[in-house]
mmCIF file of C-alpha atoms in Angstrom:
data_model
loop_
_atom_site.group_PDB
_atom_site.id
_atom_site.type_symbol
_atom_site.label_atom_id
_atom_site.label_comp_id
_atom_site.label_asym_id
_atom_site.label_seq_id
_atom_site.Cartn_x
_atom_site.Cartn_y
_atom_site.Cartn_z
ATOM 1 C CA MET A 76 -13.374 -18.297 -0.571
ATOM 2 C CA TRP A 77 -12.449 -14.617 -1.051
ATOM 3 C CA GLY A 78 -9.158 -15.242 0.730
ATOM 4 C CA ARG A 79 -7.719 -17.417 -2.026
ATOM 5 C CA VAL A 80 -4.402 -15.920 -3.120
ATOM 6 C CA ARG A 81 -2.048 -17.025 -5.877
ATOM 7 C CA ARG A 82 1.587 -16.178 -5.224
ATOM 8 C CA THR A 83 3.983 -16.275 -8.156
ATOM 9 C CA SER A 84 7.779 -16.230 -7.657
ATOM 10 C CA THR A 85 7.552 -16.988 -3.930
ATOM 11 C CA GLY A 86 7.148 -20.767 -3.901
ATOM 12 C CA LEU A 87 5.514 -20.555 -0.467
ATOM 13 C CA ALA A 88 2.066 -21.654 0.730
ATOM 14 C CA GLY A 89 -0.651 -20.318 3.109
ATOM 15 C CA ALA A 90 -0.138 -17.014 4.909
ATOM 16 C CA ARG A 91 -1.761 -18.112 8.155
ATOM 17 C CA ARG A 92 0.558 -21.077 8.664
ATOM 18 C CA ARG A 93 3.587 -18.802 8.505
ATOM 19 C CA ALA A 94 2.257 -15.796 10.416
ATOM 20 C CA GLY A 95 4.485 -16.636 13.397
ATOM 21 C CA ALA A 96 7.713 -16.903 11.363
ATOM 22 C CA THR A 97 10.812 -15.697 13.228
ATOM 23 C CA SER A 98 13.070 -15.151 10.248
ATOM 24 C CA ALA A 99 12.595 -13.675 6.796
ATOM 25 C CA PRO A 100 14.075 -14.944 3.523
ATOM 26 C CA ALA A 101 16.362 -12.873 1.362
ATOM 27 C CA ALA A 102 14.560 -10.314 -0.785
ATOM 28 C CA ARG A 103 12.660 -11.959 -3.644
ATOM 29 C CA TRP A 104 11.659 -9.683 -6.469
ATOM 30 C CA PRO A 105 9.691 -9.578 -8.698
ATOM 31 C CA VAL A 106 6.609 -10.684 -6.765
ATOM 32 C CA ARG A 107 3.121 -11.095 -8.223
ATOM 33 C CA LEU A 108 0.039 -11.465 -5.995
ATOM 34 C CA VAL A 109 -3.490 -12.187 -7.234
ATOM 35 C CA GLY A 110 -6.788 -12.382 -5.360
ATOM 36 C CA ARG A 111 -10.479 -11.565 -5.626
ATOM 37 C CA THR A 112 -12.409 -8.858 -3.849
ATOM 38 C CA PRO A 113 -15.511 -9.728 -1.801
ATOM 39 C CA LEU A 114 -17.427 -8.494 -4.863
ATOM 40 C CA GLY A 115 -15.640 -11.001 -7.123
ATOM 41 C CA THR A 116 -13.270 -8.660 -9.011
ATOM 42 C CA GLU A 117 -9.787 -10.043 -9.659
ATOM 43 C CA VAL A 118 -6.988 -7.780 -8.386
ATOM 44 C CA THR A 119 -3.341 -8.230 -9.373
ATOM 45 C CA LEU A 120 -0.295 -6.725 -7.667
ATOM 46 C CA ARG A 121 2.871 -6.738 -9.770
ATOM 47 C CA PRO A 122 5.991 -4.603 -10.300
ATOM 48 C CA LEU A 123 5.641 -1.307 -12.143
ATOM 49 C CA ARG A 124 7.435 -1.571 -15.515
ATOM 50 C CA LEU A 125 8.932 0.965 -17.909
ATOM 51 C CA GLU A 126 6.305 0.063 -20.486
ATOM 52 C CA ASP A 127 3.628 1.184 -18.011
ATOM 53 C CA GLY A 128 4.692 4.797 -18.585
ATOM 54 C CA PRO A 129 1.850 5.851 -20.929
ATOM 55 C CA ALA A 130 -0.845 4.084 -18.881
ATOM 56 C CA PHE A 131 0.567 5.488 -15.639
ATOM 57 C CA ALA A 132 0.593 9.044 -17.026
ATOM 58 C CA SER A 133 -2.922 8.602 -18.401
ATOM 59 C CA VAL A 134 -4.498 7.364 -15.165
ATOM 60 C CA ARG A 135 -2.723 10.008 -13.086
ATOM 61 C CA ARG A 136 -3.839 12.734 -15.495
ATOM 62 C CA ALA A 137 -7.441 11.522 -15.531
ATOM 63 C CA ASN A 138 -7.505 11.434 -11.718
ATOM 64 C CA ALA A 139 -5.520 14.594 -10.964
ATOM 65 C CA ALA A 140 -8.332 16.379 -9.119
ATOM 66 C CA TRP A 141 -9.183 13.162 -7.245
ATOM 67 C CA LEU A 142 -5.617 12.444 -6.053
ATOM 68 C CA GLU A 143 -3.551 15.634 -5.882
ATOM 69 C CA PRO A 144 -5.067 16.963 -2.626
ATOM 70 C CA TRP A 145 -3.477 13.957 -0.884
ATOM 71 C CA ASP A 146 -0.146 13.809 -2.762
ATOM 72 C CA ALA A 147 3.055 14.310 -0.795
ATOM 73 C CA THR A 148 5.081 17.352 -1.860
ATOM 74 C CA SER A 149 8.665 18.432 -1.264
ATOM 75 C CA PRO A 150 9.367 21.162 1.315
ATOM 76 C CA ASP A 151 12.178 22.265 -1.042
ATOM 77 C CA PRO A 152 10.534 24.438 -3.723
ATOM 78 C CA ASP A 153 13.499 23.864 -6.048
ATOM 79 C CA ALA A 154 13.452 20.071 -5.818
ATOM 80 C CA PRO A 155 12.969 18.550 -9.301
ATOM 81 C CA ALA A 156 10.179 16.052 -9.907
ATOM 82 C CA ARG A 157 11.373 12.541 -10.670
ATOM 83 C CA GLY A 158 10.814 11.118 -14.144
ATOM 84 C CA PHE A 159 8.967 7.840 -14.637
ATOM 85 C CA ALA A 160 12.088 5.882 -15.643
ATOM 86 C CA GLU A 161 13.928 7.132 -12.570
ATOM 87 C CA LEU A 162 10.950 6.220 -10.418
ATOM 88 C CA VAL A 163 10.833 2.651 -11.772
ATOM 89 C CA ALA A 164 14.606 2.270 -11.299
ATOM 90 C CA GLN A 165 14.359 3.436 -7.676
ATOM 91 C CA TYR A 166 11.412 1.114 -7.015
ATOM 92 C CA ASP A 167 13.339 -1.842 -8.442
ATOM 93 C CA ALA A 168 16.487 -1.039 -6.451
ATOM 94 C CA ASP A 169 14.541 -0.703 -3.198
ATOM 95 C CA ALA A 170 12.652 -3.956 -3.839
ATOM 96 C CA ARG A 171 15.785 -5.951 -4.649
ATOM 97 C CA ALA A 172 17.462 -4.583 -1.518
ATOM 98 C CA GLY A 173 14.506 -5.741 0.589
ATOM 99 C CA ARG A 174 13.523 -2.212 1.600
ATOM 100 C CA ALA A 175 10.183 -2.023 -0.212
ATOM 101 C CA LEU A 176 7.564 -3.815 -2.307
ATOM 102 C CA PRO A 177 6.362 -1.244 -4.871
ATOM 103 C CA PHE A 178 3.354 -2.779 -6.611
ATOM 104 C CA ALA A 179 1.260 -1.625 -9.527
ATOM 105 C CA VAL A 180 -2.434 -2.476 -9.059
ATOM 106 C CA GLU A 181 -4.230 -4.084 -12.014
ATOM 107 C CA VAL A 182 -7.945 -4.765 -12.546
ATOM 108 C CA ASP A 183 -9.109 -6.512 -15.724
ATOM 109 C CA GLY A 184 -5.601 -6.105 -17.169
ATOM 110 C CA ARG A 185 -5.640 -2.311 -16.642
ATOM 111 C CA LEU A 186 -3.269 -0.316 -14.452
ATOM 112 C CA VAL A 187 -5.571 1.420 -11.962
ATOM 113 C CA GLY A 188 -3.275 2.422 -9.114
ATOM 114 C CA GLN A 189 -0.345 1.600 -6.888
ATOM 115 C CA LEU A 190 0.202 0.012 -3.515
ATOM 116 C CA SER A 191 3.676 0.183 -2.000
ATOM 117 C CA VAL A 192 5.065 -1.418 1.113
ATOM 118 C CA GLY A 193 7.920 0.712 2.490
ATOM 119 C CA SER A 194 10.361 0.876 5.396
ATOM 120 C CA ILE A 195 10.528 -2.907 5.686
ATOM 121 C CA VAL A 196 12.503 -3.555 8.876
ATOM 122 C CA LEU A 197 13.370 -6.998 10.255
ATOM 123 C CA GLY A 198 15.168 -7.845 13.500
ATOM 124 C CA SER A 199 13.254 -7.049 16.667
ATOM 125 C CA PHE A 200 10.949 -4.549 14.901
ATOM 126 C CA ARG A 201 9.552 -6.537 11.937
ATOM 127 C CA SER A 202 7.338 -3.761 10.676
ATOM 128 C CA CYS A 203 6.483 -1.812 7.540
ATOM 129 C CA PHE A 204 4.156 0.892 6.316
ATOM 130 C CA VAL A 205 1.857 0.868 3.312
ATOM 131 C CA GLY A 206 0.705 3.612 0.938
ATOM 132 C CA TYR A 207 -1.742 3.411 -1.959
ATOM 133 C CA TRP A 208 -3.766 5.266 -4.580
ATOM 134 C CA VAL A 209 -6.433 4.124 -7.025
ATOM 135 C CA SER A 210 -8.331 5.457 -10.019
ATOM 136 C CA ARG A 211 -11.774 6.825 -9.298
ATOM 137 C CA SER A 212 -13.109 4.517 -12.032
ATOM 138 C CA VAL A 213 -12.755 1.499 -9.709
ATOM 139 C CA ALA A 214 -13.293 3.209 -6.353
ATOM 140 C CA GLY A 215 -15.960 1.569 -4.242
ATOM 141 C CA ARG A 216 -15.271 -1.883 -5.716
ATOM 142 C CA MET A 217 -13.059 -3.039 -2.807
ATOM 143 C CA VAL A 218 -9.953 -2.960 -5.033
ATOM 144 C CA ILE A 219 -7.590 -1.185 -2.634
ATOM 145 C CA PRO A 220 -8.806 -2.992 0.515
ATOM 146 C CA THR A 221 -8.138 -6.251 -1.351
ATOM 147 C CA ALA A 222 -4.730 -5.022 -2.548
ATOM 148 C CA LEU A 223 -3.847 -4.082 1.031
ATOM 149 C CA ALA A 224 -4.990 -7.510 2.241
ATOM 150 C CA LEU A 225 -2.913 -9.295 -0.405
ATOM 151 C CA ALA A 226 0.171 -7.287 0.499
ATOM 152 C CA GLY A 227 -0.468 -7.760 4.212
ATOM 153 C CA ASP A 228 -0.641 -11.532 3.858
ATOM 154 C CA HIS A 229 2.595 -11.489 1.877
ATOM 155 C CA VAL A 230 4.599 -9.408 4.346
ATOM 156 C CA VAL A 231 3.278 -11.247 7.402
ATOM 157 C CA GLY A 232 3.171 -14.734 5.940
ATOM 158 C CA THR A 233 6.180 -14.723 3.605
ATOM 159 C CA LEU A 234 8.493 -12.067 5.045
ATOM 160 C CA GLY A 235 7.619 -12.789 8.674
ATOM 161 C CA LEU A 236 6.704 -9.227 9.647
ATOM 162 C CA HIS A 237 4.760 -8.554 12.832
ATOM 163 C CA ARG A 238 3.135 -5.164 12.149
ATOM 164 C CA VAL A 239 1.650 -3.304 9.167
ATOM 165 C CA GLU A 240 1.100 0.469 9.439
ATOM 166 C CA VAL A 241 -0.908 2.971 7.356
ATOM 167 C CA ASN A 242 -0.849 6.754 7.939
ATOM 168 C CA ILE A 243 -3.748 8.884 6.663
ATOM 169 C CA ARG A 244 -4.762 12.531 6.885
ATOM 170 C CA PRO A 245 -7.809 12.934 9.174
ATOM 171 C CA GLU A 246 -9.642 14.768 6.358
ATOM 172 C CA ASN A 247 -9.179 11.905 3.886
ATOM 173 C CA THR A 248 -12.410 10.088 4.674
ATOM 174 C CA ALA A 249 -12.168 7.952 1.545
ATOM 175 C CA SER A 250 -8.795 6.527 2.531
ATOM 176 C CA LEU A 251 -9.934 6.071 6.116
ATOM 177 C CA ALA A 252 -12.621 3.755 4.730
ATOM 178 C CA VAL A 253 -9.903 1.401 3.448
ATOM 179 C CA VAL A 254 -8.425 0.712 6.882
ATOM 180 C CA ARG A 255 -11.922 0.397 8.379
ATOM 181 C CA LYS A 256 -12.717 -2.385 5.904
ATOM 182 C CA LEU A 257 -9.805 -4.378 7.331
ATOM 183 C CA GLY A 258 -10.355 -3.420 10.959
ATOM 184 C CA PHE A 259 -7.051 -1.583 11.404
ATOM 185 C CA ARG A 260 -6.533 -0.331 14.947
ATOM 186 C CA GLU A 261 -6.167 3.459 15.358
ATOM 187 C CA GLU A 262 -2.958 4.348 17.200
ATOM 188 C CA GLY A 263 -3.297 8.112 17.424
ATOM 189 C CA LEU A 264 -2.462 11.445 15.808
ATOM 190 C CA ARG A 265 0.976 12.248 14.382
ATOM 191 C CA PRO A 266 1.172 16.069 14.239
ATOM 192 C CA HIS A 267 2.934 17.682 11.261
ATOM 193 C CA TYR A 268 3.839 14.226 9.959
ATOM 194 C CA LEU A 269 4.149 14.648 6.182
ATOM 195 C CA HIS A 270 4.533 17.532 3.715
ATOM 196 C CA ILE A 271 1.411 17.805 1.514
ATOM 197 C CA ALA A 272 0.174 20.710 -0.590
ATOM 198 C CA GLY A 273 2.837 23.036 0.760
ATOM 199 C CA GLU A 274 2.334 22.354 4.476
ATOM 200 C CA TRP A 275 3.321 19.799 7.104
ATOM 201 C CA ARG A 276 0.077 17.922 7.670
ATOM 202 C CA ASP A 277 -1.212 15.914 10.620
ATOM 203 C CA HIS A 278 -1.858 12.213 10.061
ATOM 204 C CA VAL A 279 -3.619 9.453 11.965
ATOM 205 C CA SER A 280 -1.668 6.223 12.365
ATOM 206 C CA PHE A 281 -3.356 2.822 11.973
ATOM 207 C CA ALA A 282 -1.834 -0.628 12.388
ATOM 208 C CA LEU A 283 -2.503 -4.346 12.503
ATOM 209 C CA THR A 284 -0.226 -6.821 14.244
ATOM 210 C CA THR A 285 -0.226 -10.588 14.205
ATOM 211 C CA GLU A 286 -1.909 -10.428 17.622
ATOM 212 C CA ASP A 287 -4.728 -8.359 16.101
ATOM 213 C CA LEU A 288 -5.128 -10.949 13.338
ATOM 214 C CA ALA A 289 -5.482 -13.719 15.932
ATOM 215 C CA GLY A 290 -4.843 -16.476 13.394
ATOM 216 C CA GLU A 291 -6.796 -14.919 10.510
ATOM 217 C CA THR A 292 -5.162 -13.866 7.270
ATOM 218 C CA PHE A 293 -5.763 -10.327 6.008
ATOM 219 C CA MET A 294 -7.884 -11.733 3.172
ATOM 220 C CA GLU A 295 -10.023 -13.751 5.579
ATOM 221 C CA ARG A 296 -10.431 -10.692 7.778
ATOM 222 C CA LEU A 297 -11.528 -8.611 4.773
ATOM 223 C CA ALA A 298 -14.092 -11.227 3.730
ATOM 224 C CA ARG A 299 -15.509 -11.420 7.245
ATOM 225 C CA LEU A 300 -15.745 -7.644 7.717
ATOM 226 C CA ALA A 301 -17.199 -7.154 4.224
ATOM 227 C CA GLY A 302 -20.479 -8.501 5.588
ATOM 228 C CA ASP A 303 -20.616 -5.764 8.240
ATOM 229 C CA PRO A 304 -22.717 -2.760 7.047
ATOM 230 C CA ALA A 305 -20.358 -0.390 8.875
ATOM 231 C CA THR A 306 -17.256 -1.608 7.061
ATOM 232 C CA GLY A 307 -18.478 -3.438 3.954
ATOM 233 C CA PRO A 308 -18.458 -2.509 0.251
ATOM 234 C CA GLY A 309 -19.697 0.821 -0.995
ATOM 235 C CA THR A 310 -17.285 3.449 0.336
ATOM 236 C CA HIS A 311 -14.956 5.112 -2.160
ATOM 237 C CA ALA A 312 -11.186 4.995 -1.632
ATOM 238 C CA THR A 313 -8.442 7.334 -2.837
ATOM 239 C CA GLN A 314 -4.951 7.124 -1.410
ATOM 240 C CA SER A 315 -2.924 7.211 1.761
ATOM 241 C CA SER A 316 -0.554 10.161 1.751
ATOM 242 C CA GLN A 317 2.767 8.293 1.758
ATOM 243 C CA GLN A 318 2.203 6.638 -1.616
ATOM 244 C CA SER A 319 3.316 9.712 -3.622
ATOM 245 C CA LEU A 320 6.593 10.394 -1.808
ATOM 246 C CA ALA A 321 8.918 8.913 -4.416
ATOM 247 C CA ARG A 322 7.915 11.474 -7.025
ATOM 248 C CA HIS A 323 9.328 14.240 -4.812
ATOM 249 C CA THR A 324 12.172 12.809 -2.694
ATOM 250 C CA GLU A 325 15.415 10.882 -2.885
ATOM 251 C CA GLY A 326 15.808 7.284 -1.743
ATOM 252 C CA GLY A 327 15.901 6.799 2.008
ATOM 253 C CA PRO A 328 18.196 4.819 4.315
ATOM 254 C CA ALA A 329 18.499 1.066 4.439
ATOM 255 C CA PRO A 330 16.112 -0.904 6.659
ATOM 256 C CA GLY A 331 16.695 -0.186 10.329
ATOM 257 C CA GLY A 332 17.843 3.371 9.627
ATOM 258 C CA GLY A 333 14.921 4.780 11.571
ATOM 259 C CA ALA A 334 13.374 6.929 8.801
ATOM 260 C CA HIS A 335 10.576 6.185 6.369
ATOM 261 C CA LEU A 336 11.647 5.280 2.873
ATOM 262 C CA PRO A 337 9.943 7.153 0.037
ATOM 263 C CA PHE A 338 7.947 5.068 -2.409
#
């Protein structure tokens, strides 16, 4: 089945069995998640490493025109860009503190993008948001929908979260296709939500809760909806806007602080 997931470094089984968990374990990092798309491509989520620097720079450079229109920017024109080593160090610190899960996305052993879970909050909220980007070379192959499903099963099943949120610019039709493939519920417009390309841009908020899943895992939901012509394979995907924040901003508050963490 497409929903088969291998979890390394978690030591925990089946996401669906644990979807109603009422407590979350201490942060466990690194985490490695592996699954197959409905088209049969293996997708791996793992931590970004210092040695990924050349590959990261190469894929970002090759996809600059594809990704930059959706990249978050700093409203401070004098804010310095963050170097790759600093970025990896911040990712690792946030992950070990339980604030984020900053994954590199691999296909066929190649770094092709990122998917990051941020603003992980426990307690009565039990929510997070997700951002992502992917190389145009693998767009349309269900890579990012599968990566989102893998991460969703991990945060709901292993961390015991209740809600997963994605925020996307209304003009970003490619990224909107990702949440459609998983049947995310639209929650409405957030005016002037995030700074992109020199302006505060509106975003549309999407979410799935455990009630929406109704006993399904994210991977099972993806496999089921992949057979629907309106949501199935074939639509290209770029990135949700929040993925690029860490290149332009400082680390955010601890979980529960009320603000989104950059990643």
